[in-house]
């Protein structure tokens, strides 16, 4: 499933990275500790994190994640969104918490 399809089906707000909405989502990873994510995340994962600083974009780019999903409508730093835009990494926001996002993604077959 493409990032764009997830955004539409789950009504996620796309904050940045519209050029990356065609990326394929092959799995989900939920974690906030960047070093742990770097050692366990997989290419194509949709990454759910409460971290909103620019380093999340660097990690997502390094691991070739499909997108970053920010739960609970947490506000994202502008510099992070600019970096995501430059790297074509979609950053999406939702009012759901991380657990609820995981459930909804599972219902979509991810």
Short mmCIF file of N, CA, C and O in Angstrom, two decimals:
data_model
loop_
_atom_site.label_atom_id
_atom_site.label_comp_id
_atom_site.label_asym_id
_atom_site.label_seq_id
_atom_site.Cartn_x
_atom_site.Cartn_y
_atom_site.Cartn_z
N UNK A 1 0.83 -1.18 0.00
CA UNK A 1 0.00 0.00 0.00
C UNK A 1 0.88 1.25 0.00
O UNK A 1 1.92 1.28 0.64
N UNK A 2 0.47 2.24 -0.72
CA UNK A 2 1.22 3.49 -0.82
C UNK A 2 0.90 4.41 0.37
O UNK A 2 -0.18 4.34 0.95
N UNK A 3 1.85 5.29 0.67
CA UNK A 3 1.66 6.26 1.74
C UNK A 3 0.40 7.09 1.49
O UNK A 3 -0.39 7.34 2.40
N UNK A 4 0.22 7.47 0.25
CA UNK A 4 -0.96 8.28 -0.13
C UNK A 4 -2.26 7.58 0.24
O UNK A 4 -3.19 8.20 0.75
N UNK A 5 -2.33 6.27 0.00
CA UNK A 5 -3.54 5.50 0.32
C UNK A 5 -3.80 5.49 1.83
O UNK A 5 -4.94 5.59 2.26
N UNK A 6 -2.73 5.34 2.60
CA UNK A 6 -2.88 5.35 4.06
C UNK A 6 -3.40 6.71 4.52
O UNK A 6 -4.33 6.78 5.34
N UNK A 7 -2.81 7.77 4.01
CA UNK A 7 -3.23 9.12 4.40
C UNK A 7 -4.71 9.33 4.10
O UNK A 7 -5.45 9.88 4.93
N UNK A 8 -5.15 8.86 2.95
CA UNK A 8 -6.55 9.05 2.56
C UNK A 8 -7.49 8.18 3.38
O UNK A 8 -8.50 8.65 3.88
N UNK A 9 -7.14 6.91 3.55
CA UNK A 9 -8.03 5.98 4.25
C UNK A 9 -8.14 6.27 5.74
O UNK A 9 -9.18 6.07 6.35
N UNK A 10 -7.05 6.75 6.34
CA UNK A 10 -7.06 6.99 7.79
C UNK A 10 -7.18 8.47 8.12
O UNK A 10 -7.11 8.86 9.29
N UNK A 11 -7.36 9.28 7.08
CA UNK A 11 -7.54 10.72 7.28
C UNK A 11 -6.38 11.36 8.04
O UNK A 11 -6.58 12.18 8.93
N UNK A 12 -5.16 10.95 7.68
CA UNK A 12 -3.96 11.55 8.27
C UNK A 12 -3.68 12.86 7.55
O UNK A 12 -3.84 12.97 6.34
N UNK A 13 -3.21 13.83 8.31
CA UNK A 13 -2.83 15.12 7.74
C UNK A 13 -1.39 15.04 7.27
O UNK A 13 -0.49 14.71 8.05
N UNK A 14 -1.15 15.34 6.00
CA UNK A 14 0.20 15.32 5.45
C UNK A 14 0.83 16.70 5.71
O UNK A 14 0.35 17.71 5.21
N UNK A 15 1.90 16.71 6.52
CA UNK A 15 2.55 17.96 6.90
C UNK A 15 3.69 18.32 5.97
O UNK A 15 4.02 19.51 5.82
N UNK A 16 4.30 17.33 5.37
CA UNK A 16 5.45 17.56 4.49
C UNK A 16 5.71 16.31 3.66
O UNK A 16 5.18 15.23 3.96
N UNK A 17 6.51 16.47 2.62
CA UNK A 17 6.94 15.33 1.82
C UNK A 17 5.92 14.82 0.84
O UNK A 17 5.89 13.62 0.54
N UNK A 18 5.11 15.71 0.30
CA UNK A 18 4.09 15.28 -0.67
C UNK A 18 4.69 14.52 -1.85
O UNK A 18 4.04 13.65 -2.42
N UNK A 19 5.91 14.84 -2.23
CA UNK A 19 6.54 14.16 -3.36
C UNK A 19 6.87 12.70 -3.05
O UNK A 19 7.17 11.93 -3.96
N UNK A 20 6.80 12.31 -1.78
CA UNK A 20 7.09 10.93 -1.40
C UNK A 20 5.84 10.10 -1.15
O UNK A 20 5.95 8.95 -0.70
N UNK A 21 4.68 10.64 -1.42
CA UNK A 21 3.43 9.93 -1.12
C UNK A 21 3.26 8.66 -1.95
O UNK A 21 2.44 7.81 -1.62
N UNK A 22 4.04 8.51 -2.99
CA UNK A 22 3.96 7.29 -3.80
C UNK A 22 4.83 6.15 -3.25
O UNK A 22 4.84 5.05 -3.82
N UNK A 23 5.49 6.38 -2.15
CA UNK A 23 6.34 5.32 -1.56
C UNK A 23 5.48 4.16 -1.08
O UNK A 23 4.38 4.35 -0.57
N UNK A 24 6.03 2.97 -1.21
CA UNK A 24 5.34 1.76 -0.78
C UNK A 24 5.62 1.51 0.71
O UNK A 24 6.77 1.57 1.15
N UNK A 25 4.57 1.21 1.47
CA UNK A 25 4.70 0.89 2.89
C UNK A 25 4.70 -0.63 3.03
O UNK A 25 3.74 -1.30 2.66
N UNK A 26 5.80 -1.17 3.55
CA UNK A 26 5.92 -2.62 3.64
C UNK A 26 5.86 -3.14 5.07
O UNK A 26 5.87 -4.34 5.30
N UNK A 27 5.78 -2.21 6.02
CA UNK A 27 5.71 -2.61 7.43
C UNK A 27 5.60 -1.39 8.31
O UNK A 27 5.53 -0.27 7.81
N UNK A 28 5.58 -1.62 9.60
CA UNK A 28 5.42 -0.53 10.56
C UNK A 28 6.44 -0.72 11.67
O UNK A 28 6.71 -1.85 12.11
N UNK A 29 7.01 0.40 12.10
CA UNK A 29 7.91 0.35 13.24
C UNK A 29 7.50 1.46 14.21
O UNK A 29 7.33 2.61 13.79
N UNK A 30 7.32 1.11 15.49
CA UNK A 30 6.92 2.07 16.51
C UNK A 30 8.01 2.13 17.56
O UNK A 30 8.25 1.15 18.27
N UNK A 31 8.67 3.29 17.67
CA UNK A 31 9.74 3.46 18.65
C UNK A 31 10.16 4.93 18.66
O UNK A 31 10.06 5.61 17.64
N UNK A 32 10.66 5.37 19.80
CA UNK A 32 11.10 6.76 19.92
C UNK A 32 12.59 6.90 20.18
O UNK A 32 13.11 8.01 20.17
N UNK A 33 13.27 5.83 20.43
CA UNK A 33 14.70 5.89 20.69
C UNK A 33 15.45 5.73 19.36
O UNK A 33 15.47 4.65 18.77
N UNK A 34 16.05 6.82 18.89
CA UNK A 34 16.62 6.82 17.54
C UNK A 34 17.66 5.73 17.31
O UNK A 34 17.68 5.10 16.25
N UNK A 35 18.53 5.51 18.29
CA UNK A 35 19.56 4.48 18.10
C UNK A 35 18.93 3.09 17.96
O UNK A 35 19.41 2.26 17.19
N UNK A 36 17.82 2.87 18.65
CA UNK A 36 17.14 1.58 18.56
C UNK A 36 16.48 1.45 17.19
O UNK A 36 16.54 0.39 16.55
N UNK A 37 15.88 2.53 16.76
CA UNK A 37 15.23 2.53 15.44
C UNK A 37 16.27 2.25 14.36
O UNK A 37 16.03 1.46 13.44
N UNK A 38 17.43 2.89 14.48
CA UNK A 38 18.47 2.71 13.47
C UNK A 38 18.95 1.26 13.39
O UNK A 38 19.33 0.78 12.34
N UNK A 39 18.90 0.55 14.51
CA UNK A 39 19.38 -0.83 14.50
C UNK A 39 18.28 -1.85 14.23
O UNK A 39 18.58 -3.02 13.97
N UNK A 40 17.02 -1.44 14.27
CA UNK A 40 15.93 -2.41 14.09
C UNK A 40 14.91 -2.07 13.00
O UNK A 40 14.16 -2.93 12.57
N UNK A 41 14.86 -0.80 12.57
CA UNK A 41 13.92 -0.43 11.53
C UNK A 41 14.30 -1.06 10.19
O UNK A 41 15.46 -1.43 9.98
N UNK A 42 13.32 -1.19 9.32
CA UNK A 42 13.57 -1.82 8.02
C UNK A 42 13.10 -0.92 6.88
O UNK A 42 12.12 -0.18 7.02
N UNK A 43 13.78 -1.04 5.77
CA UNK A 43 13.44 -0.32 4.55
C UNK A 43 11.94 -0.49 4.28
O UNK A 43 11.41 -1.59 4.35
N UNK A 44 11.28 0.63 3.98
CA UNK A 44 9.85 0.58 3.65
C UNK A 44 8.91 0.73 4.83
O UNK A 44 7.70 0.84 4.64
N UNK A 45 9.45 0.72 6.05
CA UNK A 45 8.59 0.86 7.23
C UNK A 45 7.94 2.24 7.28
O UNK A 45 8.56 3.23 6.91
N UNK A 46 6.71 2.27 7.77
CA UNK A 46 6.09 3.51 8.24
C UNK A 46 6.51 3.63 9.70
O UNK A 46 6.30 2.70 10.48
N UNK A 47 7.09 4.75 10.06
CA UNK A 47 7.66 4.90 11.39
C UNK A 47 6.75 5.79 12.22
O UNK A 47 6.49 6.94 11.86
N UNK A 48 6.29 5.27 13.34
CA UNK A 48 5.45 6.02 14.26
C UNK A 48 6.32 6.46 15.42
O UNK A 48 6.90 5.63 16.12
N UNK A 49 6.41 7.78 15.63
CA UNK A 49 7.26 8.31 16.69
C UNK A 49 6.72 9.62 17.22
O UNK A 49 6.07 10.37 16.48
N UNK A 50 6.99 9.88 18.49
CA UNK A 50 6.63 11.18 19.07
C UNK A 50 7.78 12.18 18.92
O UNK A 50 7.63 13.35 19.27
N UNK A 51 8.91 11.73 18.40
CA UNK A 51 10.06 12.62 18.20
C UNK A 51 9.76 13.55 17.01
O UNK A 51 9.28 13.09 15.97
N UNK A 52 10.05 14.83 17.17
CA UNK A 52 9.69 15.78 16.11
C UNK A 52 10.88 16.66 15.68
O UNK A 52 10.69 17.64 14.97
N UNK A 53 12.06 16.33 16.12
CA UNK A 53 13.23 17.13 15.75
C UNK A 53 13.79 16.63 14.41
O UNK A 53 13.44 15.54 13.95
N UNK A 54 14.66 17.41 13.78
CA UNK A 54 15.13 17.07 12.42
C UNK A 54 15.85 15.73 12.32
O UNK A 54 15.89 15.15 11.23
N UNK A 55 16.39 15.22 13.39
CA UNK A 55 17.11 13.94 13.31
C UNK A 55 16.20 12.78 12.89
O UNK A 55 16.69 11.79 12.35
N UNK A 56 14.89 12.90 13.11
CA UNK A 56 14.01 11.81 12.68
C UNK A 56 14.01 11.69 11.15
O UNK A 56 13.91 10.60 10.62
N UNK A 57 14.13 12.81 10.48
CA UNK A 57 14.17 12.77 9.02
C UNK A 57 15.49 12.12 8.56
O UNK A 57 15.49 11.34 7.62
N UNK A 58 16.56 12.43 9.25
CA UNK A 58 17.85 11.82 8.90
C UNK A 58 17.78 10.30 9.06
O UNK A 58 18.25 9.56 8.19
N UNK A 59 17.18 9.84 10.15
CA UNK A 59 17.06 8.39 10.37
C UNK A 59 16.13 7.77 9.32
O UNK A 59 16.45 6.72 8.75
N UNK A 60 15.02 8.43 9.06
CA UNK A 60 14.08 7.90 8.05
C UNK A 60 14.73 7.82 6.67
O UNK A 60 14.51 6.86 5.92
N UNK A 61 15.53 8.80 6.34
CA UNK A 61 16.23 8.80 5.06
C UNK A 61 17.27 7.69 5.00
O UNK A 61 17.35 6.94 4.03
N UNK A 62 18.04 7.58 6.07
CA UNK A 62 19.10 6.56 6.14
C UNK A 62 18.52 5.15 5.96
O UNK A 62 19.08 4.32 5.25
N UNK A 63 17.38 4.90 6.62
CA UNK A 63 16.79 3.56 6.58
C UNK A 63 15.77 3.39 5.45
O UNK A 63 15.16 2.34 5.32
N UNK A 64 15.62 4.45 4.65
CA UNK A 64 14.66 4.41 3.52
C UNK A 64 13.27 4.04 4.00
O UNK A 64 12.58 3.20 3.40
N UNK A 65 12.82 4.67 5.09
CA UNK A 65 11.45 4.48 5.55
C UNK A 65 10.49 5.10 4.54
O UNK A 65 10.83 6.05 3.84
N UNK A 66 9.29 4.58 4.52
CA UNK A 66 8.28 5.11 3.59
C UNK A 66 7.71 6.43 4.08
O UNK A 66 7.38 7.30 3.27
N UNK A 67 7.59 6.59 5.41
CA UNK A 67 7.01 7.82 5.95
C UNK A 67 7.22 7.86 7.46
O UNK A 67 7.61 6.87 8.07
N UNK A 68 6.93 9.02 8.01
CA UNK A 68 6.94 9.23 9.46
C UNK A 68 5.52 9.60 9.86
O UNK A 68 4.90 10.47 9.24
N UNK A 69 5.01 8.95 10.90
CA UNK A 69 3.66 9.26 11.38
C UNK A 69 3.77 9.79 12.81
O UNK A 69 4.33 9.11 13.69
N UNK A 70 3.25 10.99 13.02
CA UNK A 70 3.30 11.64 14.32
C UNK A 70 1.94 11.48 15.00
O UNK A 70 0.92 11.95 14.48
N UNK A 71 1.91 10.83 16.17
CA UNK A 71 0.63 10.60 16.86
C UNK A 71 0.18 11.81 17.69
O UNK A 71 0.95 12.74 17.94
N UNK A 72 -1.06 11.73 18.14
CA UNK A 72 -1.65 12.63 19.13
C UNK A 72 -1.50 14.12 18.77
O UNK A 72 -1.38 14.96 19.65
N UNK A 73 -1.52 14.38 17.47
CA UNK A 73 -1.43 15.76 16.96
C UNK A 73 -0.27 16.57 17.56
O UNK A 73 -0.39 17.78 17.78
N UNK A 74 0.82 15.89 17.81
CA UNK A 74 2.00 16.57 18.33
C UNK A 74 2.51 17.54 17.26
O UNK A 74 2.60 17.19 16.07
N UNK A 75 2.82 18.74 17.68
CA UNK A 75 3.30 19.75 16.75
C UNK A 75 4.74 19.42 16.33
O UNK A 75 5.57 19.10 17.18
N UNK A 76 5.00 19.53 15.05
CA UNK A 76 6.32 19.20 14.50
C UNK A 76 7.10 20.49 14.23
O UNK A 76 6.55 21.46 13.70
N UNK A 77 8.37 20.48 14.60
CA UNK A 77 9.22 21.64 14.38
C UNK A 77 9.29 21.98 12.89
O UNK A 77 9.39 21.08 12.05
N UNK A 78 9.25 23.26 12.56
CA UNK A 78 9.28 23.71 11.17
C UNK A 78 10.54 23.23 10.45
O UNK A 78 10.49 22.82 9.30
N UNK A 79 11.66 23.26 11.14
CA UNK A 79 12.91 22.82 10.50
C UNK A 79 12.85 21.34 10.13
O UNK A 79 13.42 20.92 9.11
N UNK A 80 12.11 20.56 10.91
CA UNK A 80 11.93 19.13 10.60
C UNK A 80 11.11 18.98 9.32
O UNK A 80 11.44 18.17 8.45
N UNK A 81 10.06 19.77 9.22
CA UNK A 81 9.21 19.69 8.02
C UNK A 81 9.96 20.14 6.77
O UNK A 81 9.80 19.55 5.70
N UNK A 82 10.80 21.16 6.92
CA UNK A 82 11.59 21.61 5.77
C UNK A 82 12.56 20.52 5.32
O UNK A 82 12.73 20.27 4.13
N UNK A 83 13.19 19.87 6.30
CA UNK A 83 14.12 18.79 5.97
C UNK A 83 13.37 17.63 5.31
O UNK A 83 13.86 17.04 4.34
N UNK A 84 12.20 17.30 5.82
CA UNK A 84 11.39 16.22 5.23
C UNK A 84 10.99 16.56 3.80
O UNK A 84 11.00 15.69 2.93
N UNK A 85 10.66 17.81 3.60
CA UNK A 85 10.30 18.25 2.24
C UNK A 85 11.48 18.08 1.30
O UNK A 85 11.34 17.58 0.18
N UNK A 86 12.66 18.47 1.76
CA UNK A 86 13.87 18.35 0.93
C UNK A 86 14.22 16.90 0.64
O UNK A 86 14.77 16.58 -0.40
N UNK A 87 13.93 16.01 1.58
CA UNK A 87 14.27 14.58 1.43
C UNK A 87 13.12 13.76 0.85
O UNK A 87 13.24 12.54 0.71
N UNK A 88 11.98 14.40 0.59
CA UNK A 88 10.79 13.70 0.08
C UNK A 88 10.33 12.58 1.01
O UNK A 88 9.89 11.52 0.57
N UNK A 89 10.44 12.84 2.31
CA UNK A 89 9.93 11.90 3.31
C UNK A 89 8.58 12.43 3.81
O UNK A 89 8.53 13.47 4.47
N UNK A 90 7.50 11.73 3.51
CA UNK A 90 6.21 12.20 4.02
C UNK A 90 6.16 12.17 5.55
O UNK A 90 6.55 11.18 6.17
N UNK A 91 5.69 13.28 6.12
CA UNK A 91 5.44 13.35 7.56
C UNK A 91 3.94 13.56 7.71
O UNK A 91 3.39 14.53 7.18
N UNK A 92 3.30 12.64 8.42
CA UNK A 92 1.85 12.71 8.60
C UNK A 92 1.53 12.82 10.08
O UNK A 92 2.27 12.33 10.93
N UNK A 93 0.41 13.44 10.36
CA UNK A 93 -0.01 13.69 11.73
C UNK A 93 -1.44 13.20 11.91
O UNK A 93 -2.26 13.31 11.00
N UNK A 94 -1.73 12.68 13.11
CA UNK A 94 -3.07 12.21 13.43
C UNK A 94 -3.35 12.41 14.91
O UNK A 94 -2.42 12.52 15.72
N UNK A 95 -4.63 12.43 15.25
CA UNK A 95 -5.00 12.53 16.67
C UNK A 95 -4.89 11.18 17.38
O UNK A 95 -4.89 11.13 18.61
N UNK A 96 -4.78 10.10 16.63
CA UNK A 96 -4.67 8.77 17.24
C UNK A 96 -3.35 8.64 17.99
O UNK A 96 -2.36 9.26 17.63
N UNK A 97 -3.33 7.77 19.02
CA UNK A 97 -2.05 7.48 19.68
C UNK A 97 -1.34 6.37 18.91
O UNK A 97 -1.90 5.78 17.99
N UNK A 98 -0.12 6.08 19.30
CA UNK A 98 0.70 5.12 18.55
C UNK A 98 0.04 3.75 18.46
O UNK A 98 0.06 3.11 17.40
N UNK A 99 -0.54 3.30 19.56
CA UNK A 99 -1.19 1.99 19.58
C UNK A 99 -2.37 1.97 18.60
O UNK A 99 -2.53 1.03 17.82
N UNK A 100 -3.17 3.02 18.64
CA UNK A 100 -4.34 3.09 17.75
C UNK A 100 -3.91 3.15 16.28
O UNK A 100 -4.56 2.56 15.42
N UNK A 101 -2.84 3.86 16.01
CA UNK A 101 -2.34 3.91 14.62
C UNK A 101 -1.94 2.51 14.17
O UNK A 101 -2.27 2.09 13.06
N UNK A 102 -1.23 1.81 15.04
CA UNK A 102 -0.81 0.45 14.71
C UNK A 102 -2.00 -0.45 14.40
O UNK A 102 -1.97 -1.24 13.44
N UNK A 103 -3.05 -0.32 15.19
CA UNK A 103 -4.25 -1.12 14.96
C UNK A 103 -4.87 -0.79 13.60
O UNK A 103 -5.23 -1.68 12.82
N UNK A 104 -4.98 0.49 13.31
CA UNK A 104 -5.58 0.91 12.04
C UNK A 104 -4.74 0.46 10.84
O UNK A 104 -5.29 0.03 9.82
N UNK A 105 -3.44 0.55 10.97
CA UNK A 105 -2.58 0.09 9.87
C UNK A 105 -2.71 -1.42 9.68
O UNK A 105 -2.73 -1.92 8.56
N UNK A 106 -2.84 -2.13 10.79
CA UNK A 106 -3.03 -3.59 10.71
C UNK A 106 -4.34 -3.92 9.99
O UNK A 106 -4.40 -4.85 9.19
N UNK A 107 -5.39 -3.15 10.27
CA UNK A 107 -6.68 -3.37 9.60
C UNK A 107 -6.56 -3.17 8.09
O UNK A 107 -7.29 -3.78 7.32
N UNK A 108 -5.59 -2.30 7.68
CA UNK A 108 -5.37 -2.07 6.24
C UNK A 108 -4.48 -3.15 5.63
O UNK A 108 -4.18 -3.11 4.45
N UNK A 109 -4.03 -4.08 6.47
CA UNK A 109 -3.21 -5.17 5.97
C UNK A 109 -1.72 -4.90 5.99
O UNK A 109 -0.93 -5.61 5.36
N UNK A 110 -1.32 -3.89 6.71
CA UNK A 110 0.11 -3.56 6.80
C UNK A 110 0.68 -4.15 8.08
O UNK A 110 0.11 -4.07 9.12
#
